[in-house]
Amino acid sequence: MDVDPNPNLTASTTGPAAPPTPSSSSLADAIERRLRQQQQQQAAAQSIVPVPVFDSNYEKRLEFRRLIDPGIMRHNAKHIAMESLRILERLSDNILEHPDETKYYKFKPTNEKIKTFLVEPKGTLEYAVALGFHPEVENFQPFYIFRPRHMGDLQIGNAVIKEVLHIEEAKIQLQERARQEEKAARDAVKDKVKQAFIDDRKSTANRLQREAAARAARGSRPEPPKPTVRRQARMPGSGQTLTGQVVPETPPPYSRRGEDGEDGDEESEGEE
């Protein structure tokens, strides 16, 4: 994407994204190892011995890496540092893709987007200077103008930016994936708890319904008839004792002694 050097053009700025959750050093090391393995596998498939890019410029590459980390990455917010590197990448890409068009050789520090992501953050202008941009004044206007004799430095610095962006964006993707998986796991637990609650409510409702139906069924049944108790019939007639005395069926009525004078008279007669 080309950057218009027109000083009157205000580039649209990207809204600040929420800073990602810091990842552990082990995660970063794993990403870097994976990227190196992929590069080595691609080189082996092409029957090329894997060697670092710009190996003869090791010191220059090391210098650019230090300008990025700790220079830019550790002294600015993550989203600011990433957008600053993307702008530096676009500025250098424009020159490398259009080396004969001098309009891409300069940028104005008063441009709103340039000011926000290259002038104000720490370490970003230093990286632009290392790429070959130097402050100059044209028609009383400040500019940073690229000097063609630094084309080699521009190529190295551009390659280092792309490498860092590739690694950092891979980290962001892994972190985002981890957050999504964690959220999915939490949602799954919530769904299980909710489903268990619903199942328990259904089970309780079914049990109460069965109990109510059983009570209703018991209430609609007729009561069994009570068993009739047969009274033992008395055998009629009279009997005799061993002495031959006849015992009447019905005993004589009981009379209390002394109710009338008859008992007393009988006792008197007996005594005589």
Coordinates of C-alpha atoms in Angstrom, one line a residue:
M1 CA 0.0 0.0 0.0
D2 CA 1.4 3.4 -1.0
V3 CA 1.7 6.3 1.4
D4 CA 0.8 9.6 -0.2
P5 CA 3.5 12.1 0.6
N6 CA 1.2 15.1 0.1
P7 CA 1.4 17.1 3.3
N8 CA -2.2 18.2 3.0
L9 CA -3.6 14.7 3.0
T10 CA -4.6 13.3 6.4
A11 CA -4.4 9.6 6.5
S12 CA -7.1 7.7 8.3
T13 CA -5.9 6.3 11.6
T14 CA -6.8 2.9 12.8
G15 CA -8.7 2.9 16.1
P16 CA -6.7 1.7 19.0
A17 CA -7.2 -1.9 19.7
A18 CA -7.4 -3.3 23.2
P19 CA -4.0 -4.5 24.3
P20 CA -3.7 -8.3 24.1
T21 CA -3.1 -10.3 27.2
P22 CA 0.6 -10.7 27.9
S23 CA 2.0 -14.1 26.8
S24 CA 4.6 -16.1 28.6
S25 CA 8.2 -16.2 27.2
S26 CA 7.7 -19.9 26.5
L27 CA 4.9 -19.1 24.1
A28 CA 7.1 -16.6 22.2
D29 CA 10.0 -19.1 22.1
A30 CA 7.7 -21.8 20.7
I31 CA 6.4 -19.5 18.0
E32 CA 10.0 -18.5 17.0
R33 CA 11.1 -22.2 16.9
R34 CA 8.1 -23.1 14.8
L35 CA 8.8 -20.3 12.3
R36 CA 12.4 -21.3 12.0
Q37 CA 11.4 -24.9 11.4
Q38 CA 9.1 -23.9 8.7
Q39 CA 11.8 -21.8 7.0
Q40 CA 14.2 -24.7 7.2
Q41 CA 11.7 -27.2 5.8
Q42 CA 10.9 -24.9 2.8
A43 CA 14.6 -24.4 2.1
A44 CA 15.2 -28.2 2.3
A45 CA 12.4 -28.8 -0.1
Q46 CA 14.1 -26.5 -2.6
S47 CA 17.5 -28.2 -2.1
I48 CA 18.9 -25.0 -0.7
V49 CA 21.1 -24.9 2.4
P50 CA 19.2 -22.7 4.9
V51 CA 21.2 -19.7 5.7
P52 CA 20.1 -16.4 7.3
V53 CA 19.0 -13.6 5.0
F54 CA 21.6 -10.9 4.6
D55 CA 24.1 -13.1 6.5
S56 CA 26.9 -10.9 5.5
N57 CA 25.1 -8.0 7.2
Y58 CA 24.7 -9.7 10.5
E59 CA 25.8 -6.6 12.5
K60 CA 23.4 -4.3 10.7
R61 CA 20.5 -6.8 11.1
L62 CA 21.3 -7.0 14.8
E63 CA 21.3 -3.2 15.1
F64 CA 17.8 -3.0 13.5
R65 CA 16.5 -5.7 15.8
R66 CA 17.7 -3.8 18.8
L67 CA 16.1 -0.7 17.6
I68 CA 12.8 -2.6 17.5
D69 CA 13.2 -4.5 20.7
P70 CA 13.8 -3.0 23.2
G71 CA 13.8 0.4 21.3
I72 CA 10.2 0.4 20.1
M73 CA 8.4 -2.6 21.5
R74 CA 9.3 -2.1 25.2
H75 CA 8.7 1.6 25.4
N76 CA 5.3 1.9 23.7
A77 CA 1.9 0.3 24.0
K78 CA 1.6 -2.9 21.9
H79 CA -0.9 -1.5 19.4
I80 CA 1.1 1.7 19.0
A81 CA 4.3 -0.2 18.4
M82 CA 2.7 -2.5 15.9
E83 CA 1.1 0.3 13.9
S84 CA 4.4 2.2 13.9
L85 CA 6.2 -0.8 12.4
R86 CA 3.5 -1.2 9.8
I87 CA 3.9 2.4 8.7
L88 CA 7.7 2.0 8.6
E89 CA 7.2 -1.1 6.5
R90 CA 4.9 0.8 4.0
L91 CA 7.3 3.7 3.7
S92 CA 10.2 1.3 2.9
D93 CA 8.0 -0.9 0.6
N94 CA 7.0 2.1 -1.4
I95 CA 10.7 3.0 -2.1
L96 CA 11.7 -0.6 -2.8
E97 CA 8.8 -1.1 -5.2
H98 CA 9.1 2.3 -6.9
P99 CA 12.8 3.2 -6.7
D100 CA 12.5 5.7 -9.6
E101 CA 9.6 7.7 -8.1
T102 CA 11.0 10.3 -5.8
K103 CA 7.6 11.3 -4.4
Y104 CA 7.9 8.2 -2.1
Y105 CA 11.3 9.3 -0.8
K106 CA 9.9 11.7 1.8
F107 CA 7.3 12.1 4.5
K108 CA 6.1 15.1 6.5
P109 CA 6.4 14.8 10.3
T110 CA 3.4 17.1 10.8
N111 CA 1.0 14.7 9.0
E112 CA -1.5 13.5 11.7
K113 CA -0.9 9.8 11.3
I114 CA 2.9 10.2 10.9
K115 CA 2.9 12.4 14.0
T116 CA 0.8 9.9 16.0
F117 CA 2.8 6.8 15.1
L118 CA 6.3 7.9 14.1
V119 CA 7.0 11.2 15.8
E120 CA 5.4 10.8 19.3
P121 CA 6.3 7.2 20.1
K122 CA 9.8 6.4 21.4
G123 CA 12.3 4.8 19.0
T124 CA 10.3 5.1 15.8
L125 CA 12.0 8.1 14.3
E126 CA 15.4 6.6 15.2
Y127 CA 14.4 3.5 13.1
A128 CA 13.4 5.8 10.2
V129 CA 16.8 7.5 10.3
A130 CA 18.5 4.1 10.4
L131 CA 16.6 3.2 7.2
G132 CA 18.0 6.2 5.5
F133 CA 15.5 9.0 6.2
H134 CA 17.0 12.3 7.4
P135 CA 15.3 15.6 8.5
E136 CA 15.5 18.4 5.9
V137 CA 13.6 21.6 5.1
E138 CA 12.0 22.3 1.7
N139 CA 10.2 25.6 1.1
F140 CA 10.2 26.2 4.9
Q141 CA 8.4 22.9 5.5
P142 CA 10.0 20.1 7.5
F143 CA 10.4 16.7 5.8
Y144 CA 12.2 13.4 6.3
I145 CA 13.8 12.6 3.0
F146 CA 15.4 9.2 2.0
R147 CA 18.9 9.3 0.6
P148 CA 19.4 6.6 -2.1
R149 CA 22.9 5.7 -0.9
H150 CA 21.2 4.0 2.1
M151 CA 19.3 1.6 -0.2
G152 CA 21.1 -1.4 1.3
D153 CA 20.2 -0.4 4.8
L154 CA 16.6 0.1 3.7
Q155 CA 16.4 -3.4 2.4
I156 CA 17.9 -4.9 5.6
G157 CA 15.7 -2.8 7.9
N158 CA 12.6 -3.6 5.8
A159 CA 13.3 -7.4 6.0
V160 CA 13.8 -7.1 9.8
I161 CA 10.4 -5.3 10.2
K162 CA 8.6 -8.0 8.2
E163 CA 10.2 -10.7 10.3
V164 CA 9.2 -9.0 13.6
L165 CA 5.6 -8.3 12.3
H166 CA 5.3 -11.9 11.2
I167 CA 6.3 -13.2 14.7
E168 CA 4.2 -10.7 16.6
E169 CA 1.1 -11.2 14.5
A170 CA 1.5 -15.0 15.0
K171 CA 1.6 -14.4 18.8
I172 CA -1.5 -12.3 18.6
Q173 CA -3.4 -15.0 16.7
L174 CA -2.4 -17.6 19.2
Q175 CA -3.4 -15.5 22.1
E176 CA -6.8 -14.7 20.4
R177 CA -7.3 -18.4 19.8
A178 CA -6.4 -19.2 23.4
R179 CA -8.9 -16.6 24.6
Q180 CA -11.6 -18.0 22.3
E181 CA -11.0 -21.6 23.5
E182 CA -11.0 -20.4 27.1
K183 CA -14.3 -18.6 26.6
A184 CA -15.7 -21.7 24.8
A185 CA -14.7 -23.9 27.8
R186 CA -16.4 -21.5 30.2
D187 CA -19.5 -21.4 28.1
A188 CA -19.6 -25.2 27.9
V189 CA -19.4 -25.4 31.7
K190 CA -22.2 -22.9 32.1
D191 CA -24.3 -24.8 29.6
K192 CA -23.7 -28.1 31.5
V193 CA -24.7 -26.5 34.8
K194 CA -27.8 -24.9 33.2
Q195 CA -28.8 -28.2 31.6
A196 CA -28.3 -30.1 34.8
F197 CA -30.6 -27.6 36.6
I198 CA -33.2 -28.0 33.9
D199 CA -33.0 -31.8 34.0
D200 CA -33.4 -31.7 37.8
R201 CA -36.5 -29.5 37.5
K202 CA -38.0 -31.8 34.9
S203 CA -37.2 -34.9 37.1
T204 CA -38.8 -33.2 40.1
A205 CA -41.9 -32.2 38.1
N206 CA -42.3 -35.7 36.7
R207 CA -41.9 -37.3 40.2
L208 CA -44.6 -35.0 41.7
Q209 CA -46.9 -35.7 38.7
R210 CA -46.5 -39.5 39.3
E211 CA -47.2 -39.1 43.0
A212 CA -50.3 -37.0 42.3
A213 CA -51.6 -39.6 39.8
A214 CA -51.0 -42.4 42.3
R215 CA -52.9 -40.5 45.0
A216 CA -55.8 -39.8 42.6
A217 CA -55.9 -43.5 41.6
R218 CA -56.0 -44.6 45.2
G219 CA -58.8 -42.1 45.9
S220 CA -61.0 -43.4 43.1
R221 CA -60.9 -47.1 44.2
P222 CA -64.0 -48.4 46.2
E223 CA -63.3 -49.4 49.7
P224 CA -63.3 -53.2 50.2
P225 CA -66.3 -54.5 52.2
K226 CA -65.8 -55.1 55.9
P227 CA -65.9 -58.8 56.9
T228 CA -69.1 -59.8 58.6
V229 CA -68.8 -61.3 62.1
R230 CA -71.1 -64.2 62.7
R231 CA -72.5 -64.5 66.2
Q232 CA -72.3 -68.0 67.6
A233 CA -75.8 -69.4 67.9
R234 CA -76.7 -70.7 71.3
M235 CA -78.0 -74.2 71.5
P236 CA -81.5 -74.3 73.1
G237 CA -82.6 -76.7 75.8
S238 CA -81.7 -77.5 79.3
G239 CA -79.1 -79.7 80.8
Q240 CA -78.4 -81.9 83.8
T241 CA -75.5 -81.9 86.3
L242 CA -73.7 -85.0 87.4
T243 CA -75.9 -85.2 90.4
G244 CA -79.0 -85.4 88.2
Q245 CA -80.1 -81.9 89.1
V246 CA -81.9 -80.3 86.2
V247 CA -80.4 -76.9 85.1
P248 CA -82.9 -74.7 83.4
E249 CA -82.0 -72.9 80.2
T250 CA -82.6 -69.5 81.7
P251 CA -81.4 -69.0 85.3
P252 CA -83.9 -67.7 87.8
P253 CA -83.9 -64.0 88.5
Y254 CA -81.5 -62.8 91.1
S255 CA -83.0 -61.3 94.2
R256 CA -81.1 -59.5 96.9
R257 CA -81.5 -60.7 100.4
G258 CA -83.3 -58.5 102.8
E259 CA -85.4 -56.6 100.2
D260 CA -88.5 -57.9 101.9
G261 CA -89.4 -59.9 104.9
E262 CA -89.6 -63.2 103.2
D263 CA -86.0 -64.0 103.4
G264 CA -85.9 -63.2 107.0
D265 CA -88.9 -65.4 107.7
E266 CA -87.3 -68.3 105.8
E267 CA -84.2 -68.0 107.8
S268 CA -86.2 -68.0 111.0
E269 CA -88.0 -71.1 110.0
G270 CA -84.8 -72.8 109.2
E271 CA -83.4 -72.1 112.6
E272 CA -86.4 -73.7 114.2

